[in-house]
């Protein structure tokens, strides 16, 4: 059975990065999150129809020569990992 997932991200804050590649990075994030979520490993919160208000991601090393699509994929992986890792607090 096919599921429809609606994910809305209001804002992603990237400190220390230039804004010139923001659209390419945003597109790469969207594509990679779609790919990861389509694999069926949904967080329990989403399976029960809930959501996440605020998600704090991790930090990573970046330089101006990093390709936008790879940066976006890395960010999406971090978002997905944070969403799917149970909160231990």
Short mmCIF file of N, CA and C in Angstrom, two decimals:
data_model
loop_
_atom_site.label_atom_id
_atom_site.label_comp_id
_atom_site.label_asym_id
_atom_site.label_seq_id
_atom_site.Cartn_x
_atom_site.Cartn_y
_atom_site.Cartn_z
N UNK A 1 0.84 -1.18 0.00
CA UNK A 1 0.00 0.00 0.00
C UNK A 1 0.89 1.25 0.00
N UNK A 2 0.55 2.18 -0.85
CA UNK A 2 1.33 3.41 -0.98
C UNK A 2 0.87 4.44 0.04
N UNK A 3 1.83 5.13 0.64
CA UNK A 3 1.54 6.19 1.59
C UNK A 3 1.91 7.53 0.99
N UNK A 4 1.19 8.56 1.40
CA UNK A 4 1.55 9.91 1.03
C UNK A 4 2.12 10.59 2.26
N UNK A 5 3.27 11.16 2.10
CA UNK A 5 3.94 11.87 3.19
C UNK A 5 4.01 13.33 2.80
N UNK A 6 3.53 14.17 3.68
CA UNK A 6 3.64 15.60 3.44
C UNK A 6 4.58 16.17 4.48
N UNK A 7 5.69 16.70 4.03
CA UNK A 7 6.70 17.25 4.92
C UNK A 7 6.87 18.72 4.57
N UNK A 8 6.70 19.56 5.57
CA UNK A 8 6.86 21.00 5.37
C UNK A 8 7.99 21.48 6.25
N UNK A 9 8.99 22.06 5.63
CA UNK A 9 10.12 22.63 6.36
C UNK A 9 10.03 24.13 6.18
N UNK A 10 9.81 24.83 7.28
CA UNK A 10 9.65 26.27 7.23
C UNK A 10 10.98 26.97 6.97
N UNK A 11 12.01 26.50 7.65
CA UNK A 11 13.29 27.22 7.56
C UNK A 11 14.44 26.28 7.90
N UNK A 12 15.51 26.40 7.14
CA UNK A 12 16.76 25.72 7.45
C UNK A 12 17.80 26.82 7.59
N UNK A 13 18.45 26.84 8.72
CA UNK A 13 19.46 27.86 8.99
C UNK A 13 20.83 27.23 8.84
N UNK A 14 21.63 27.79 7.96
CA UNK A 14 22.98 27.30 7.71
C UNK A 14 23.96 28.41 8.04
N UNK A 15 24.56 28.33 9.18
CA UNK A 15 25.52 29.34 9.60
C UNK A 15 26.85 29.14 8.87
N UNK A 16 27.43 30.23 8.41
CA UNK A 16 28.75 30.18 7.81
C UNK A 16 28.77 29.83 6.34
N UNK A 17 27.63 29.73 5.71
CA UNK A 17 27.58 29.39 4.29
C UNK A 17 27.11 30.59 3.49
N UNK A 18 27.64 30.72 2.29
CA UNK A 18 27.19 31.77 1.40
C UNK A 18 25.82 31.41 0.84
N UNK A 19 25.02 32.41 0.54
CA UNK A 19 23.67 32.17 0.07
C UNK A 19 23.53 31.90 -1.41
N UNK A 20 24.61 32.03 -2.15
CA UNK A 20 24.49 31.93 -3.61
C UNK A 20 24.04 30.56 -4.10
N UNK A 21 24.29 29.50 -3.34
CA UNK A 21 23.90 28.15 -3.77
C UNK A 21 22.68 27.64 -3.02
N UNK A 22 21.94 28.52 -2.39
CA UNK A 22 20.84 28.09 -1.51
C UNK A 22 19.77 27.30 -2.24
N UNK A 23 19.47 27.65 -3.49
CA UNK A 23 18.42 26.93 -4.21
C UNK A 23 18.87 25.52 -4.59
N UNK A 24 20.13 25.40 -5.03
CA UNK A 24 20.66 24.08 -5.36
C UNK A 24 20.72 23.19 -4.12
N UNK A 25 21.16 23.77 -3.01
CA UNK A 25 21.22 23.01 -1.76
C UNK A 25 19.81 22.62 -1.33
N UNK A 26 18.87 23.55 -1.40
CA UNK A 26 17.49 23.25 -1.04
C UNK A 26 16.89 22.14 -1.88
N UNK A 27 17.14 22.18 -3.19
CA UNK A 27 16.64 21.12 -4.08
C UNK A 27 17.26 19.77 -3.73
N UNK A 28 18.55 19.76 -3.43
CA UNK A 28 19.22 18.51 -3.07
C UNK A 28 18.67 17.96 -1.75
N UNK A 29 18.39 18.85 -0.79
CA UNK A 29 17.80 18.41 0.48
C UNK A 29 16.45 17.76 0.21
N UNK A 30 15.62 18.42 -0.59
CA UNK A 30 14.28 17.89 -0.90
C UNK A 30 14.36 16.52 -1.58
N UNK A 31 15.23 16.39 -2.56
CA UNK A 31 15.35 15.13 -3.28
C UNK A 31 15.84 14.00 -2.37
N UNK A 32 16.85 14.29 -1.56
CA UNK A 32 17.41 13.25 -0.69
C UNK A 32 16.43 12.87 0.42
N UNK A 33 15.74 13.84 1.01
CA UNK A 33 14.74 13.51 2.03
C UNK A 33 13.62 12.67 1.43
N UNK A 34 13.20 13.01 0.21
CA UNK A 34 12.17 12.21 -0.47
C UNK A 34 12.64 10.77 -0.65
N UNK A 35 13.88 10.62 -1.07
CA UNK A 35 14.43 9.28 -1.28
C UNK A 35 14.48 8.51 0.04
N UNK A 36 14.98 9.15 1.09
CA UNK A 36 15.11 8.47 2.38
C UNK A 36 13.75 8.11 2.98
N UNK A 37 12.80 9.03 2.89
CA UNK A 37 11.48 8.76 3.45
C UNK A 37 10.71 7.71 2.65
N UNK A 38 10.97 7.63 1.35
CA UNK A 38 10.27 6.65 0.53
C UNK A 38 10.72 5.22 0.80
N UNK A 39 11.83 5.06 1.52
CA UNK A 39 12.32 3.71 1.85
C UNK A 39 11.49 3.06 2.96
N UNK A 40 10.57 3.81 3.56
CA UNK A 40 9.66 3.23 4.54
C UNK A 40 10.11 3.30 5.98
N UNK A 41 11.26 3.86 6.25
CA UNK A 41 11.76 3.94 7.63
C UNK A 41 11.29 5.25 8.26
N UNK A 42 9.97 5.37 8.41
CA UNK A 42 9.40 6.60 8.95
C UNK A 42 9.52 6.66 10.46
N UNK A 43 9.78 7.84 10.98
CA UNK A 43 9.78 7.99 12.44
C UNK A 43 8.40 7.66 13.00
N UNK A 44 8.36 7.12 14.20
CA UNK A 44 7.09 6.74 14.84
C UNK A 44 6.14 7.93 14.91
N UNK A 45 6.68 9.12 15.14
CA UNK A 45 5.86 10.33 15.21
C UNK A 45 5.05 10.52 13.93
N UNK A 46 5.67 10.27 12.79
CA UNK A 46 4.98 10.44 11.52
C UNK A 46 3.99 9.31 11.25
N UNK A 47 4.34 8.10 11.66
CA UNK A 47 3.43 6.96 11.43
C UNK A 47 2.12 7.15 12.17
N UNK A 48 2.15 7.88 13.28
CA UNK A 48 0.92 8.10 14.05
C UNK A 48 0.25 9.42 13.69
N UNK A 49 0.70 10.07 12.63
CA UNK A 49 0.07 11.29 12.16
C UNK A 49 0.55 12.56 12.84
N UNK A 50 1.62 12.49 13.60
CA UNK A 50 2.14 13.66 14.31
C UNK A 50 3.20 14.38 13.52
N UNK A 51 3.89 15.26 14.19
CA UNK A 51 4.93 16.04 13.55
C UNK A 51 6.00 16.43 14.55
N UNK A 52 6.97 17.15 14.06
CA UNK A 52 8.08 17.63 14.88
C UNK A 52 8.10 19.15 14.75
N UNK A 53 8.00 19.84 15.87
CA UNK A 53 7.97 21.31 15.83
C UNK A 53 9.33 21.90 15.51
N UNK A 54 10.36 21.47 16.21
CA UNK A 54 11.71 21.99 16.02
C UNK A 54 12.67 20.82 15.98
N UNK A 55 13.57 20.85 15.03
CA UNK A 55 14.56 19.79 14.92
C UNK A 55 15.93 20.46 14.81
N UNK A 56 16.79 20.17 15.74
CA UNK A 56 18.15 20.71 15.70
C UNK A 56 19.07 19.67 15.07
N UNK A 57 19.66 20.04 13.97
CA UNK A 57 20.56 19.13 13.28
C UNK A 57 21.96 19.16 13.85
N UNK A 58 22.85 18.55 13.16
CA UNK A 58 24.23 18.48 13.61
C UNK A 58 25.08 19.48 12.81
N UNK A 59 26.32 19.57 13.18
CA UNK A 59 27.23 20.43 12.44
C UNK A 59 28.10 19.57 11.52
N UNK A 60 28.70 20.19 10.52
CA UNK A 60 29.59 19.48 9.62
C UNK A 60 30.57 20.46 9.02
N UNK A 61 31.64 19.93 8.49
CA UNK A 61 32.67 20.76 7.86
C UNK A 61 32.25 21.09 6.44
N UNK A 62 32.46 22.33 6.07
CA UNK A 62 32.06 22.79 4.75
C UNK A 62 33.15 23.74 4.23
N UNK A 63 33.42 23.66 2.95
CA UNK A 63 34.28 24.67 2.35
C UNK A 63 33.63 25.13 1.05
N UNK A 64 34.06 26.25 0.56
CA UNK A 64 33.42 26.85 -0.61
C UNK A 64 33.52 26.01 -1.87
N UNK A 65 34.38 25.01 -1.88
CA UNK A 65 34.50 24.15 -3.06
C UNK A 65 33.58 22.94 -2.99
N UNK A 66 32.87 22.77 -1.87
CA UNK A 66 31.94 21.65 -1.74
C UNK A 66 30.80 21.82 -2.75
N UNK A 67 30.45 20.73 -3.42
CA UNK A 67 29.37 20.78 -4.40
C UNK A 67 28.03 20.90 -3.69
N UNK A 68 27.15 21.74 -4.20
CA UNK A 68 25.86 22.03 -3.58
C UNK A 68 25.03 20.77 -3.37
N UNK A 69 25.03 19.87 -4.36
CA UNK A 69 24.21 18.66 -4.22
C UNK A 69 24.73 17.77 -3.10
N UNK A 70 26.04 17.70 -2.92
CA UNK A 70 26.59 16.89 -1.83
C UNK A 70 26.31 17.52 -0.47
N UNK A 71 26.38 18.84 -0.41
CA UNK A 71 26.06 19.54 0.84
C UNK A 71 24.59 19.28 1.18
N UNK A 72 23.70 19.41 0.20
CA UNK A 72 22.27 19.16 0.41
C UNK A 72 21.99 17.73 0.85
N UNK A 73 22.67 16.77 0.23
CA UNK A 73 22.48 15.37 0.61
C UNK A 73 22.95 15.14 2.05
N UNK A 74 24.05 15.76 2.42
CA UNK A 74 24.56 15.62 3.78
C UNK A 74 23.58 16.20 4.79
N UNK A 75 23.04 17.37 4.48
CA UNK A 75 22.07 18.01 5.37
C UNK A 75 20.82 17.15 5.49
N UNK A 76 20.33 16.64 4.38
CA UNK A 76 19.13 15.78 4.41
C UNK A 76 19.38 14.53 5.24
N UNK A 77 20.56 13.94 5.10
CA UNK A 77 20.90 12.76 5.90
C UNK A 77 20.91 13.08 7.38
N UNK A 78 21.43 14.25 7.72
CA UNK A 78 21.45 14.68 9.12
C UNK A 78 20.04 14.90 9.65
N UNK A 79 19.19 15.54 8.85
CA UNK A 79 17.80 15.76 9.25
C UNK A 79 17.11 14.42 9.46
N UNK A 80 17.28 13.52 8.50
CA UNK A 80 16.61 12.21 8.58
C UNK A 80 17.10 11.43 9.80
N UNK A 81 18.40 11.43 10.03
CA UNK A 81 18.94 10.70 11.17
C UNK A 81 18.40 11.27 12.48
N UNK A 82 18.34 12.59 12.58
CA UNK A 82 17.81 13.21 13.78
C UNK A 82 16.33 12.89 13.96
N UNK A 83 15.58 12.85 12.87
CA UNK A 83 14.15 12.52 12.95
C UNK A 83 13.92 11.08 13.39
N UNK A 84 14.79 10.18 12.97
CA UNK A 84 14.57 8.76 13.21
C UNK A 84 15.29 8.22 14.45
N UNK A 85 16.09 9.05 15.09
CA UNK A 85 16.78 8.63 16.30
C UNK A 85 15.88 8.93 17.51
N UNK A 86 15.57 7.92 18.29
CA UNK A 86 14.71 8.15 19.44
C UNK A 86 15.34 9.15 20.41
N UNK A 87 14.50 10.02 20.95
CA UNK A 87 14.94 11.01 21.94
C UNK A 87 15.21 10.27 23.25
N UNK A 88 16.40 10.44 23.79
CA UNK A 88 16.76 9.71 25.01
C UNK A 88 16.63 10.55 26.26
N UNK A 89 16.08 11.75 26.15
CA UNK A 89 15.93 12.59 27.34
C UNK A 89 14.74 12.17 28.16
#
